[in-house]
Amino acid sequence: MSHYAPILLVFLMASAIPAVVWYLSRLIRPNLPNAIKCSSYECGITTTTEAREKLSIRYYLVAVMFLVFDVETVFLMPWAIQMKELALFGLVEIGVFLFLLLLGYGYIWSKGALDWE
Amino acid sequence: MEQSLAVIGSHLFLVFGLLALGGAATMVFARSAVHSVVGFLFCMLALASCYLCLGAEFLATAQILVYAGGIVVLFLFVVMIVELSKYKEQTRFQLHTPWAVGLVVAGAAAFIAVFWQTYFSPSAPQALTLDPTLAQGLDVANQNAQAISRGLYADFLLPFEILSVILLVALVGAVVLAKAERT
């Protein structure tokens, strides 16, 4: 457990640095707000609409597909580290698992969900 | 100083647990949906740290990969896609509040009972661990991923295969819903 202490330390430092910098800049900078400065920044152009508007469902589809195959990859890892011990049995098992997901892959491909049309 | 650090170190699980609760509270009570997602991310990272404290390194990594990586992005996409401003004035989400509160109270009571039993009862049972027979011949402190692997691929074979069907359903469901939206 103790060998994770450096990670915790890095994490704490990484969180502390932006906080400190932000606080310091707040101490030093002049504070003269006006309507233009307080409006949301959109590359210097006057903002036309709110940030919240309906976006294409395709983004969501990509996220779900990513998530499913992400979970699949996570489950490959414990199999891989015990591959020799699990032998043929494990190979068949992971084969069934992968085959079922491959079916899903074929389905989304055939439905054109991978095309950005 | 050193002594207090050591005390904190031995109770890191509690510290991260409280942080996770804080993140969860932020998620529930935040007015802005994006703040909710950030609270959720914080909660998931704290949970991963809890798993690390319990010595479940693989689970902690998977937690970060799947929840902090995938699910948070998914939630952000939902925030992006759904026009939330429309629902501000509607009460449709408030119809189930009494039920939700009741469920939360029941869940919290159960959780506190388990917590009390594990931490403070005189005959505190062993902390929840893997089935010891799964870890035979393994140094679980250093090989917990192997222990999980044995559990997953030997003892709980059918649930594991069903899991792939659930993932398949998620894929097909997402495609069907998105297609219905487009036509």
PDB file of C-alpha atoms in Angstrom:
ATOM      1  CA  MET A   1       0.000   0.000   0.000  1.00  0.00           C
ATOM      2  CA  SER A   2       2.749   2.428   0.974  1.00  0.00           C
ATOM      3  CA  HIS A   3       4.247   2.310  -2.524  1.00  0.00           C
ATOM      4  CA  TYR A   4       1.211   4.262  -3.694  1.00  0.00           C
ATOM      5  CA  ALA A   5       2.234   7.197  -1.506  1.00  0.00           C
ATOM      6  CA  PRO A   6       4.195   8.881  -4.357  1.00  0.00           C
ATOM      7  CA  ILE A   7       1.078   8.766  -6.568  1.00  0.00           C
ATOM      8  CA  LEU A   8      -0.950  10.399  -3.828  1.00  0.00           C
ATOM      9  CA  LEU A   9       1.763  13.013  -3.423  1.00  0.00           C
ATOM     10  CA  VAL A  10       1.806  13.798  -7.150  1.00  0.00           C
ATOM     11  CA  PHE A  11      -1.982  13.977  -7.138  1.00  0.00           C
ATOM     12  CA  LEU A  12      -1.996  16.383  -4.198  1.00  0.00           C
ATOM     13  CA  MET A  13       0.703  18.573  -5.753  1.00  0.00           C
ATOM     14  CA  ALA A  14      -1.048  18.591  -9.105  1.00  0.00           C
ATOM     15  CA  SER A  15      -4.235  19.758  -7.394  1.00  0.00           C
ATOM     16  CA  ALA A  16      -2.410  22.283  -5.215  1.00  0.00           C
ATOM     17  CA  ILE A  17      -0.506  24.067  -8.006  1.00  0.00           C
ATOM     18  CA  PRO A  18      -3.554  25.311  -9.960  1.00  0.00           C
ATOM     19  CA  ALA A  19      -5.272  26.293  -6.711  1.00  0.00           C
ATOM     20  CA  VAL A  20      -2.250  28.287  -5.533  1.00  0.00           C
ATOM     21  CA  VAL A  21      -1.706  29.918  -8.942  1.00  0.00           C
ATOM     22  CA  TRP A  22      -5.370  30.830  -9.181  1.00  0.00           C
ATOM     23  CA  TYR A  23      -5.350  32.335  -5.680  1.00  0.00           C
ATOM     24  CA  LEU A  24      -2.132  34.273  -6.334  1.00  0.00           C
ATOM     25  CA  SER A  25      -3.422  35.687  -9.592  1.00  0.00           C
ATOM     26  CA  ARG A  26      -6.567  36.729  -7.785  1.00  0.00           C
ATOM     27  CA  LEU A  27      -4.467  38.623  -5.242  1.00  0.00           C
ATOM     28  CA  ILE A  28      -2.351  40.412  -7.845  1.00  0.00           C
ATOM     29  CA  ARG A  29      -4.730  41.192 -10.701  1.00  0.00           C
ATOM     30  CA  PRO A  30      -6.867  44.352 -10.812  1.00  0.00           C
ATOM     31  CA  ASN A  31     -10.549  43.625 -10.494  1.00  0.00           C
ATOM     32  CA  LEU A  32     -12.539  45.834 -12.885  1.00  0.00           C
ATOM     33  CA  PRO A  33     -15.404  43.787 -14.298  1.00  0.00           C
ATOM     34  CA  ASN A  34     -17.698  45.080 -17.003  1.00  0.00           C
ATOM     35  CA  ALA A  35     -20.421  43.539 -19.098  1.00  0.00           C
ATOM     36  CA  ILE A  36     -18.151  42.602 -21.992  1.00  0.00           C
ATOM     37  CA  LYS A  37     -15.499  41.049 -19.770  1.00  0.00           C
ATOM     38  CA  CYS A  38     -18.109  38.992 -17.922  1.00  0.00           C
ATOM     39  CA  SER A  39     -19.704  37.571 -21.068  1.00  0.00           C
ATOM     40  CA  SER A  40     -18.646  34.082 -22.095  1.00  0.00           C
ATOM     41  CA  TYR A  41     -15.617  33.982 -24.355  1.00  0.00           C
ATOM     42  CA  GLU A  42     -16.158  32.607 -27.815  1.00  0.00           C
ATOM     43  CA  CYS A  43     -12.904  33.218 -29.720  1.00  0.00           C
ATOM     44  CA  GLY A  44     -13.495  36.959 -29.558  1.00  0.00           C
ATOM     45  CA  ILE A  45     -16.768  36.853 -31.501  1.00  0.00           C
ATOM     46  CA  THR A  46     -19.947  38.065 -29.846  1.00  0.00           C
ATOM     47  CA  THR A  47     -21.810  35.041 -28.562  1.00  0.00           C
ATOM     48  CA  THR A  48     -24.903  34.245 -30.580  1.00  0.00           C
ATOM     49  CA  THR A  49     -26.653  31.444 -28.683  1.00  0.00           C
ATOM     50  CA  GLU A  50     -26.388  29.681 -25.359  1.00  0.00           C
ATOM     51  CA  ALA A  51     -23.863  26.892 -24.984  1.00  0.00           C
ATOM     52  CA  ARG A  52     -26.686  24.478 -24.216  1.00  0.00           C
ATOM     53  CA  GLU A  53     -28.315  23.411 -27.390  1.00  0.00           C
ATOM     54  CA  LYS A  54     -29.272  20.123 -28.920  1.00  0.00           C
ATOM     55  CA  LEU A  55     -26.344  18.280 -30.438  1.00  0.00           C
ATOM     56  CA  SER A  56     -26.439  15.303 -32.748  1.00  0.00           C
ATOM     57  CA  ILE A  57     -27.239  11.964 -31.120  1.00  0.00           C
ATOM     58  CA  ARG A  58     -24.249  10.531 -32.998  1.00  0.00           C
ATOM     59  CA  TYR A  59     -21.901  11.805 -30.306  1.00  0.00           C
ATOM     60  CA  TYR A  60     -23.816   9.743 -27.785  1.00  0.00           C
ATOM     61  CA  LEU A  61     -23.670   6.699 -30.031  1.00  0.00           C
ATOM     62  CA  VAL A  62     -19.896   7.012 -30.324  1.00  0.00           C
ATOM     63  CA  ALA A  63     -19.616   7.339 -26.530  1.00  0.00           C
ATOM     64  CA  VAL A  64     -21.738   4.235 -25.901  1.00  0.00           C
ATOM     65  CA  MET A  65     -19.757   2.206 -28.447  1.00  0.00           C
ATOM     66  CA  PHE A  66     -16.521   3.381 -26.865  1.00  0.00           C
ATOM     67  CA  LEU A  67     -17.763   2.415 -23.421  1.00  0.00           C
ATOM     68  CA  VAL A  68     -18.863  -1.076 -24.460  1.00  0.00           C
ATOM     69  CA  PHE A  69     -15.529  -1.897 -26.070  1.00  0.00           C
ATOM     70  CA  ASP A  70     -13.713  -0.224 -23.181  1.00  0.00           C
ATOM     71  CA  VAL A  71     -15.399  -2.581 -20.721  1.00  0.00           C
ATOM     72  CA  GLU A  72     -14.603  -5.478 -23.042  1.00  0.00           C
ATOM     73  CA  THR A  73     -10.908  -4.581 -22.995  1.00  0.00           C
ATOM     74  CA  VAL A  74     -10.933  -4.313 -19.206  1.00  0.00           C
ATOM     75  CA  PHE A  75     -12.278  -7.849 -19.009  1.00  0.00           C
ATOM     76  CA  LEU A  76      -9.557  -9.112 -21.345  1.00  0.00           C
ATOM     77  CA  MET A  77      -6.881  -8.073 -18.863  1.00  0.00           C
ATOM     78  CA  PRO A  78      -7.602 -10.544 -16.023  1.00  0.00           C
ATOM     79  CA  TRP A  79      -7.847 -13.310 -18.605  1.00  0.00           C
ATOM     80  CA  ALA A  80      -4.515 -12.344 -20.133  1.00  0.00           C
ATOM     81  CA  ILE A  81      -2.608 -12.459 -16.848  1.00  0.00           C
ATOM     82  CA  GLN A  82      -3.953 -15.934 -16.051  1.00  0.00           C
ATOM     83  CA  MET A  83      -3.919 -17.199 -19.620  1.00  0.00           C
ATOM     84  CA  LYS A  84      -1.573 -20.148 -19.074  1.00  0.00           C
ATOM     85  CA  GLU A  85      -3.362 -21.345 -15.980  1.00  0.00           C
ATOM     86  CA  LEU A  86      -6.816 -21.108 -17.526  1.00  0.00           C
ATOM     87  CA  ALA A  87      -5.505 -22.924 -20.628  1.00  0.00           C
ATOM     88  CA  LEU A  88      -7.945 -24.089 -23.332  1.00  0.00           C
ATOM     89  CA  PHE A  89     -10.962 -23.654 -21.061  1.00  0.00           C
ATOM     90  CA  GLY A  90     -10.213 -19.964 -20.622  1.00  0.00           C
ATOM     91  CA  LEU A  91      -9.497 -19.585 -24.316  1.00  0.00           C
ATOM     92  CA  VAL A  92     -12.913 -21.017 -25.256  1.00  0.00           C
ATOM     93  CA  GLU A  93     -14.561 -18.868 -22.618  1.00  0.00           C
ATOM     94  CA  ILE A  94     -12.968 -15.640 -23.783  1.00  0.00           C
ATOM     95  CA  GLY A  95     -13.678 -16.768 -27.352  1.00  0.00           C
ATOM     96  CA  VAL A  96     -17.423 -16.948 -26.617  1.00  0.00           C
ATOM     97  CA  PHE A  97     -17.222 -13.554 -24.895  1.00  0.00           C
ATOM     98  CA  LEU A  98     -15.423 -11.982 -27.834  1.00  0.00           C
ATOM     99  CA  PHE A  99     -17.679 -13.686 -30.381  1.00  0.00           C
ATOM    100  CA  LEU A 100     -20.808 -12.228 -28.786  1.00  0.00           C
ATOM    101  CA  LEU A 101     -19.276  -8.746 -28.869  1.00  0.00           C
ATOM    102  CA  LEU A 102     -18.069  -9.325 -32.411  1.00  0.00           C
ATOM    103  CA  LEU A 103     -21.706  -9.996 -33.316  1.00  0.00           C
ATOM    104  CA  GLY A 104     -22.515  -6.603 -31.846  1.00  0.00           C
ATOM    105  CA  TYR A 105     -19.678  -5.052 -33.814  1.00  0.00           C
ATOM    106  CA  GLY A 106     -21.008  -6.614 -37.003  1.00  0.00           C
ATOM    107  CA  TYR A 107     -24.484  -5.336 -36.162  1.00  0.00           C
ATOM    108  CA  ILE A 108     -23.428  -1.713 -35.633  1.00  0.00           C
ATOM    109  CA  TRP A 109     -21.281  -1.886 -38.745  1.00  0.00           C
ATOM    110  CA  SER A 110     -24.126  -3.262 -40.891  1.00  0.00           C
ATOM    111  CA  LYS A 111     -26.491  -0.622 -39.504  1.00  0.00           C
ATOM    112  CA  GLY A 112     -24.071   2.094 -40.534  1.00  0.00           C
ATOM    113  CA  ALA A 113     -23.593   3.349 -37.007  1.00  0.00           C
ATOM    114  CA  LEU A 114     -19.881   3.687 -37.662  1.00  0.00           C
ATOM    115  CA  ASP A 115     -20.424   6.114 -40.546  1.00  0.00           C
ATOM    116  CA  TRP A 116     -20.532   9.805 -39.745  1.00  0.00           C
ATOM    117  CA  GLU A 117     -23.232  10.627 -42.285  1.00  0.00           C
TER     118      GLU A 117
ATOM    119  CA  MET B   1       2.997  15.439  13.328  1.00  0.00           C
ATOM    120  CA  GLU B   2       4.422  12.102  12.288  1.00  0.00           C
ATOM    121  CA  GLN B   3       2.064  10.289  14.602  1.00  0.00           C
ATOM    122  CA  SER B   4      -0.984  12.093  13.290  1.00  0.00           C
ATOM    123  CA  LEU B   5       0.168  11.342   9.727  1.00  0.00           C
ATOM    124  CA  ALA B   6       0.420   7.670  10.617  1.00  0.00           C
ATOM    125  CA  VAL B   7      -3.086   7.764  12.081  1.00  0.00           C
ATOM    126  CA  ILE B   8      -4.425   9.381   8.909  1.00  0.00           C
ATOM    127  CA  GLY B   9      -2.525   6.826   6.837  1.00  0.00           C
ATOM    128  CA  SER B  10      -4.138   3.922   8.637  1.00  0.00           C
ATOM    129  CA  HIS B  11      -7.565   5.438   8.130  1.00  0.00           C
ATOM    130  CA  LEU B  12      -7.112   6.438   4.492  1.00  0.00           C
ATOM    131  CA  PHE B  13     -10.111   4.322   3.601  1.00  0.00           C
ATOM    132  CA  LEU B  14     -12.301   6.503   5.799  1.00  0.00           C
ATOM    133  CA  VAL B  15     -10.759   9.678   4.355  1.00  0.00           C
ATOM    134  CA  PHE B  16     -11.393   8.606   0.767  1.00  0.00           C
ATOM    135  CA  GLY B  17     -14.818   7.277   1.695  1.00  0.00           C
ATOM    136  CA  LEU B  18     -15.792  10.676   3.077  1.00  0.00           C
ATOM    137  CA  LEU B  19     -14.368  12.354  -0.043  1.00  0.00           C
ATOM    138  CA  ALA B  20     -16.478  10.011  -2.179  1.00  0.00           C
ATOM    139  CA  LEU B  21     -19.551  10.948  -0.155  1.00  0.00           C
ATOM    140  CA  GLY B  22     -18.713  14.619  -0.675  1.00  0.00           C
ATOM    141  CA  GLY B  23     -18.437  14.061  -4.423  1.00  0.00           C
ATOM    142  CA  ALA B  24     -21.744  12.204  -4.432  1.00  0.00           C
ATOM    143  CA  ALA B  25     -23.424  15.006  -2.481  1.00  0.00           C
ATOM    144  CA  THR B  26     -22.057  17.545  -4.970  1.00  0.00           C
ATOM    145  CA  MET B  27     -23.436  15.426  -7.787  1.00  0.00           C
ATOM    146  CA  VAL B  28     -26.925  15.346  -6.264  1.00  0.00           C
ATOM    147  CA  PHE B  29     -27.175  18.913  -5.038  1.00  0.00           C
ATOM    148  CA  ALA B  30     -25.305  20.865  -7.721  1.00  0.00           C
ATOM    149  CA  ARG B  31     -27.548  23.252  -9.663  1.00  0.00           C
ATOM    150  CA  SER B  32     -25.552  22.958 -12.882  1.00  0.00           C
ATOM    151  CA  ALA B  33     -25.471  19.615 -14.651  1.00  0.00           C
ATOM    152  CA  VAL B  34     -21.789  20.021 -15.500  1.00  0.00           C
ATOM    153  CA  HIS B  35     -20.959  20.551 -11.818  1.00  0.00           C
ATOM    154  CA  SER B  36     -22.871  17.358 -11.123  1.00  0.00           C
ATOM    155  CA  VAL B  37     -20.684  15.486 -13.572  1.00  0.00           C
ATOM    156  CA  VAL B  38     -17.534  16.887 -11.956  1.00  0.00           C
ATOM    157  CA  GLY B  39     -18.851  15.779  -8.550  1.00  0.00           C
ATOM    158  CA  PHE B  40     -19.481  12.340 -10.008  1.00  0.00           C
ATOM    159  CA  LEU B  41     -15.937  12.195 -11.395  1.00  0.00           C
ATOM    160  CA  PHE B  42     -14.556  13.166  -7.986  1.00  0.00           C
ATOM    161  CA  CYS B  43     -16.697  10.507  -6.320  1.00  0.00           C
ATOM    162  CA  MET B  44     -15.489   7.828  -8.733  1.00  0.00           C
ATOM    163  CA  LEU B  45     -11.813   8.761  -8.239  1.00  0.00           C
ATOM    164  CA  ALA B  46     -12.262   8.670  -4.456  1.00  0.00           C
ATOM    165  CA  LEU B  47     -13.919   5.258  -4.796  1.00  0.00           C
ATOM    166  CA  ALA B  48     -10.948   4.031  -6.831  1.00  0.00           C
ATOM    167  CA  SER B  49      -8.713   5.214  -3.985  1.00  0.00           C
ATOM    168  CA  CYS B  50     -10.926   3.290  -1.554  1.00  0.00           C
ATOM    169  CA  TYR B  51     -10.347   0.146  -3.621  1.00  0.00           C
ATOM    170  CA  LEU B  52      -6.604   0.823  -3.515  1.00  0.00           C
ATOM    171  CA  CYS B  53      -6.814   1.116   0.270  1.00  0.00           C
ATOM    172  CA  LEU B  54      -8.455  -2.316   0.364  1.00  0.00           C
ATOM    173  CA  GLY B  55      -5.605  -3.689  -1.743  1.00  0.00           C
ATOM    174  CA  ALA B  56      -7.757  -4.260  -4.836  1.00  0.00           C
ATOM    175  CA  GLU B  57      -5.458  -2.698  -7.391  1.00  0.00           C
ATOM    176  CA  PHE B  58      -7.047  -4.190 -10.468  1.00  0.00           C
ATOM    177  CA  LEU B  59     -10.478  -3.025  -9.391  1.00  0.00           C
ATOM    178  CA  ALA B  60      -9.120   0.481  -8.778  1.00  0.00           C
ATOM    179  CA  THR B  61      -7.609   0.602 -12.270  1.00  0.00           C
ATOM    180  CA  ALA B  62     -10.793  -0.716 -13.825  1.00  0.00           C
ATOM    181  CA  GLN B  63     -12.782   1.844 -11.853  1.00  0.00           C
ATOM    182  CA  ILE B  64     -10.695   4.689 -13.249  1.00  0.00           C
ATOM    183  CA  LEU B  65     -10.731   3.258 -16.776  1.00  0.00           C
ATOM    184  CA  VAL B  66     -14.444   2.585 -16.964  1.00  0.00           C
ATOM    185  CA  TYR B  67     -16.063   5.100 -14.630  1.00  0.00           C
ATOM    186  CA  ALA B  68     -13.684   8.055 -14.536  1.00  0.00           C
ATOM    187  CA  GLY B  69     -12.873   7.527 -18.219  1.00  0.00           C
ATOM    188  CA  GLY B  70     -15.933   6.174 -19.979  1.00  0.00           C
ATOM    189  CA  ILE B  71     -19.024   6.857 -17.897  1.00  0.00           C
ATOM    190  CA  VAL B  72     -18.077  10.455 -17.106  1.00  0.00           C
ATOM    191  CA  VAL B  73     -17.610  11.164 -20.820  1.00  0.00           C
ATOM    192  CA  LEU B  74     -20.971   9.537 -21.483  1.00  0.00           C
ATOM    193  CA  PHE B  75     -22.611  11.760 -18.868  1.00  0.00           C
ATOM    194  CA  LEU B  76     -20.972  14.845 -20.331  1.00  0.00           C
ATOM    195  CA  PHE B  77     -22.321  13.853 -23.732  1.00  0.00           C
ATOM    196  CA  VAL B  78     -25.786  13.513 -22.229  1.00  0.00           C
ATOM    197  CA  VAL B  79     -25.434  17.001 -20.730  1.00  0.00           C
ATOM    198  CA  MET B  80     -24.381  18.256 -24.163  1.00  0.00           C
ATOM    199  CA  ILE B  81     -27.113  16.504 -26.116  1.00  0.00           C
ATOM    200  CA  VAL B  82     -30.117  17.071 -23.867  1.00  0.00           C
ATOM    201  CA  GLU B  83     -31.412  20.603 -23.839  1.00  0.00           C
ATOM    202  CA  LEU B  84     -31.737  20.970 -20.101  1.00  0.00           C
ATOM    203  CA  SER B  85     -33.061  24.513 -20.086  1.00  0.00           C
ATOM    204  CA  LYS B  86     -36.413  23.174 -21.304  1.00  0.00           C
ATOM    205  CA  TYR B  87     -36.892  21.040 -18.239  1.00  0.00           C
ATOM    206  CA  LYS B  88     -36.138  23.676 -15.667  1.00  0.00           C
ATOM    207  CA  GLU B  89     -39.727  24.656 -15.031  1.00  0.00           C
ATOM    208  CA  GLN B  90     -41.222  21.220 -15.361  1.00  0.00           C
ATOM    209  CA  THR B  91     -42.191  19.184 -12.341  1.00  0.00           C
ATOM    210  CA  ARG B  92     -42.051  15.813 -14.034  1.00  0.00           C
ATOM    211  CA  PHE B  93     -38.810  14.905 -12.279  1.00  0.00           C
ATOM    212  CA  GLN B  94     -40.256  15.805  -8.901  1.00  0.00           C
ATOM    213  CA  LEU B  95     -43.098  13.272  -8.966  1.00  0.00           C
ATOM    214  CA  HIS B  96     -40.905  10.479  -7.660  1.00  0.00           C
ATOM    215  CA  THR B  97     -39.166  12.463  -4.952  1.00  0.00           C
ATOM    216  CA  PRO B  98     -40.928  10.776  -1.968  1.00  0.00           C
ATOM    217  CA  TRP B  99     -40.049   7.345  -3.354  1.00  0.00           C
ATOM    218  CA  ALA B 100     -36.477   8.387  -3.996  1.00  0.00           C
ATOM    219  CA  VAL B 101     -36.070   9.799  -0.495  1.00  0.00           C
ATOM    220  CA  GLY B 102     -37.507   6.630   1.021  1.00  0.00           C
ATOM    221  CA  LEU B 103     -35.144   4.437  -1.000  1.00  0.00           C
ATOM    222  CA  VAL B 104     -32.149   6.598  -0.110  1.00  0.00           C
ATOM    223  CA  VAL B 105     -32.992   6.455   3.605  1.00  0.00           C
ATOM    224  CA  ALA B 106     -33.385   2.666   3.458  1.00  0.00           C
ATOM    225  CA  GLY B 107     -30.113   2.292   1.549  1.00  0.00           C
ATOM    226  CA  ALA B 108     -28.266   4.628   3.897  1.00  0.00           C
ATOM    227  CA  ALA B 109     -29.590   2.713   6.931  1.00  0.00           C
ATOM    228  CA  ALA B 110     -28.403  -0.586   5.454  1.00  0.00           C
ATOM    229  CA  PHE B 111     -25.019   0.897   4.597  1.00  0.00           C
ATOM    230  CA  ILE B 112     -24.557   2.396   8.057  1.00  0.00           C
ATOM    231  CA  ALA B 113     -25.512  -0.937   9.622  1.00  0.00           C
ATOM    232  CA  VAL B 114     -22.863  -2.774   7.582  1.00  0.00           C
ATOM    233  CA  PHE B 115     -20.323  -0.041   8.305  1.00  0.00           C
ATOM    234  CA  TRP B 116     -21.070  -0.179  12.035  1.00  0.00           C
ATOM    235  CA  GLN B 117     -20.785  -3.959  12.052  1.00  0.00           C
ATOM    236  CA  THR B 118     -17.441  -3.918  10.247  1.00  0.00           C
ATOM    237  CA  TYR B 119     -15.791  -1.123  12.139  1.00  0.00           C
ATOM    238  CA  PHE B 120     -17.192  -0.832  15.631  1.00  0.00           C
ATOM    239  CA  SER B 121     -18.870  -4.040  16.693  1.00  0.00           C
ATOM    240  CA  PRO B 122     -16.809  -6.018  19.259  1.00  0.00           C
ATOM    241  CA  SER B 123     -17.038  -9.180  17.191  1.00  0.00           C
ATOM    242  CA  ALA B 124     -16.200  -7.354  13.983  1.00  0.00           C
ATOM    243  CA  PRO B 125     -16.395  -9.915  11.177  1.00  0.00           C
ATOM    244  CA  GLN B 126     -13.641 -10.088   8.642  1.00  0.00           C
ATOM    245  CA  ALA B 127     -13.714  -7.399   6.036  1.00  0.00           C
ATOM    246  CA  LEU B 128     -15.380  -8.448   2.816  1.00  0.00           C
ATOM    247  CA  THR B 129     -12.790 -10.248   0.737  1.00  0.00           C
ATOM    248  CA  LEU B 130     -12.653 -12.682  -2.105  1.00  0.00           C
ATOM    249  CA  ASP B 131     -13.583 -16.276  -1.475  1.00  0.00           C
ATOM    250  CA  PRO B 132     -10.359 -17.549   0.170  1.00  0.00           C
ATOM    251  CA  THR B 133     -10.360 -20.767  -1.856  1.00  0.00           C
ATOM    252  CA  LEU B 134      -9.978 -18.665  -5.005  1.00  0.00           C
ATOM    253  CA  ALA B 135      -6.759 -17.204  -3.728  1.00  0.00           C
ATOM    254  CA  GLN B 136      -5.082 -20.489  -2.847  1.00  0.00           C
ATOM    255  CA  GLY B 137      -1.430 -20.464  -3.760  1.00  0.00           C
ATOM    256  CA  LEU B 138      -1.565 -16.750  -4.500  1.00  0.00           C
ATOM    257  CA  ASP B 139      -0.036 -13.902  -2.590  1.00  0.00           C
ATOM    258  CA  VAL B 140      -3.270 -11.940  -2.664  1.00  0.00           C
ATOM    259  CA  ALA B 141      -1.693  -8.700  -1.546  1.00  0.00           C
ATOM    260  CA  ASN B 142       0.400  -8.652  -4.720  1.00  0.00           C
ATOM    261  CA  GLN B 143      -1.614 -10.840  -7.051  1.00  0.00           C
ATOM    262  CA  ASN B 144      -5.170  -9.724  -6.518  1.00  0.00           C
ATOM    263  CA  ALA B 145      -5.726  -9.395 -10.260  1.00  0.00           C
ATOM    264  CA  GLN B 146      -4.941 -13.104 -10.574  1.00  0.00           C
ATOM    265  CA  ALA B 147      -7.412 -13.851  -7.782  1.00  0.00           C
ATOM    266  CA  ILE B 148     -10.084 -11.818  -9.580  1.00  0.00           C
ATOM    267  CA  SER B 149      -9.232 -13.658 -12.771  1.00  0.00           C
ATOM    268  CA  ARG B 150      -9.802 -17.025 -11.109  1.00  0.00           C
ATOM    269  CA  GLY B 151     -13.099 -15.862  -9.690  1.00  0.00           C
ATOM    270  CA  LEU B 152     -14.246 -14.379 -12.968  1.00  0.00           C
ATOM    271  CA  TYR B 153     -13.149 -17.094 -15.359  1.00  0.00           C
ATOM    272  CA  ALA B 154     -13.490 -20.211 -13.222  1.00  0.00           C
ATOM    273  CA  ASP B 155     -16.156 -19.788 -10.553  1.00  0.00           C
ATOM    274  CA  PHE B 156     -18.464 -17.228 -12.103  1.00  0.00           C
ATOM    275  CA  LEU B 157     -18.302 -18.397 -15.693  1.00  0.00           C
ATOM    276  CA  LEU B 158     -21.977 -18.038 -16.535  1.00  0.00           C
ATOM    277  CA  PRO B 159     -22.390 -14.509 -15.096  1.00  0.00           C
ATOM    278  CA  PHE B 160     -19.326 -13.507 -17.082  1.00  0.00           C
ATOM    279  CA  GLU B 161     -20.766 -14.800 -20.341  1.00  0.00           C
ATOM    280  CA  ILE B 162     -24.112 -13.165 -19.541  1.00  0.00           C
ATOM    281  CA  LEU B 163     -22.165  -9.938 -19.112  1.00  0.00           C
ATOM    282  CA  SER B 164     -21.157 -10.056 -22.771  1.00  0.00           C
ATOM    283  CA  VAL B 165     -24.841 -10.410 -23.673  1.00  0.00           C
ATOM    284  CA  ILE B 166     -25.599  -7.315 -21.563  1.00  0.00           C
ATOM    285  CA  LEU B 167     -22.889  -5.392 -23.398  1.00  0.00           C
ATOM    286  CA  LEU B 168     -24.365  -6.610 -26.678  1.00  0.00           C
ATOM    287  CA  VAL B 169     -27.805  -5.369 -25.597  1.00  0.00           C
ATOM    288  CA  ALA B 170     -26.295  -1.976 -24.733  1.00  0.00           C
ATOM    289  CA  LEU B 171     -24.721  -1.728 -28.204  1.00  0.00           C
ATOM    290  CA  VAL B 172     -27.846  -2.788 -30.086  1.00  0.00           C
ATOM    291  CA  GLY B 173     -30.046  -0.599 -27.884  1.00  0.00           C
ATOM    292  CA  ALA B 174     -27.924   2.476 -28.489  1.00  0.00           C
ATOM    293  CA  VAL B 175     -27.950   1.925 -32.253  1.00  0.00           C
ATOM    294  CA  VAL B 176     -31.717   1.298 -32.356  1.00  0.00           C
ATOM    295  CA  LEU B 177     -32.485   4.402 -30.269  1.00  0.00           C
ATOM    296  CA  ALA B 178     -30.139   6.618 -32.262  1.00  0.00           C
ATOM    297  CA  LYS B 179     -31.559   5.315 -35.551  1.00  0.00           C
ATOM    298  CA  ALA B 180     -35.110   6.000 -34.391  1.00  0.00           C
ATOM    299  CA  GLU B 181     -34.039   9.544 -33.615  1.00  0.00           C
ATOM    300  CA  ARG B 182     -32.650  10.092 -37.073  1.00  0.00           C
ATOM    301  CA  THR B 183     -35.580   8.864 -39.182  1.00  0.00           C
TER     302      THR B 183
END
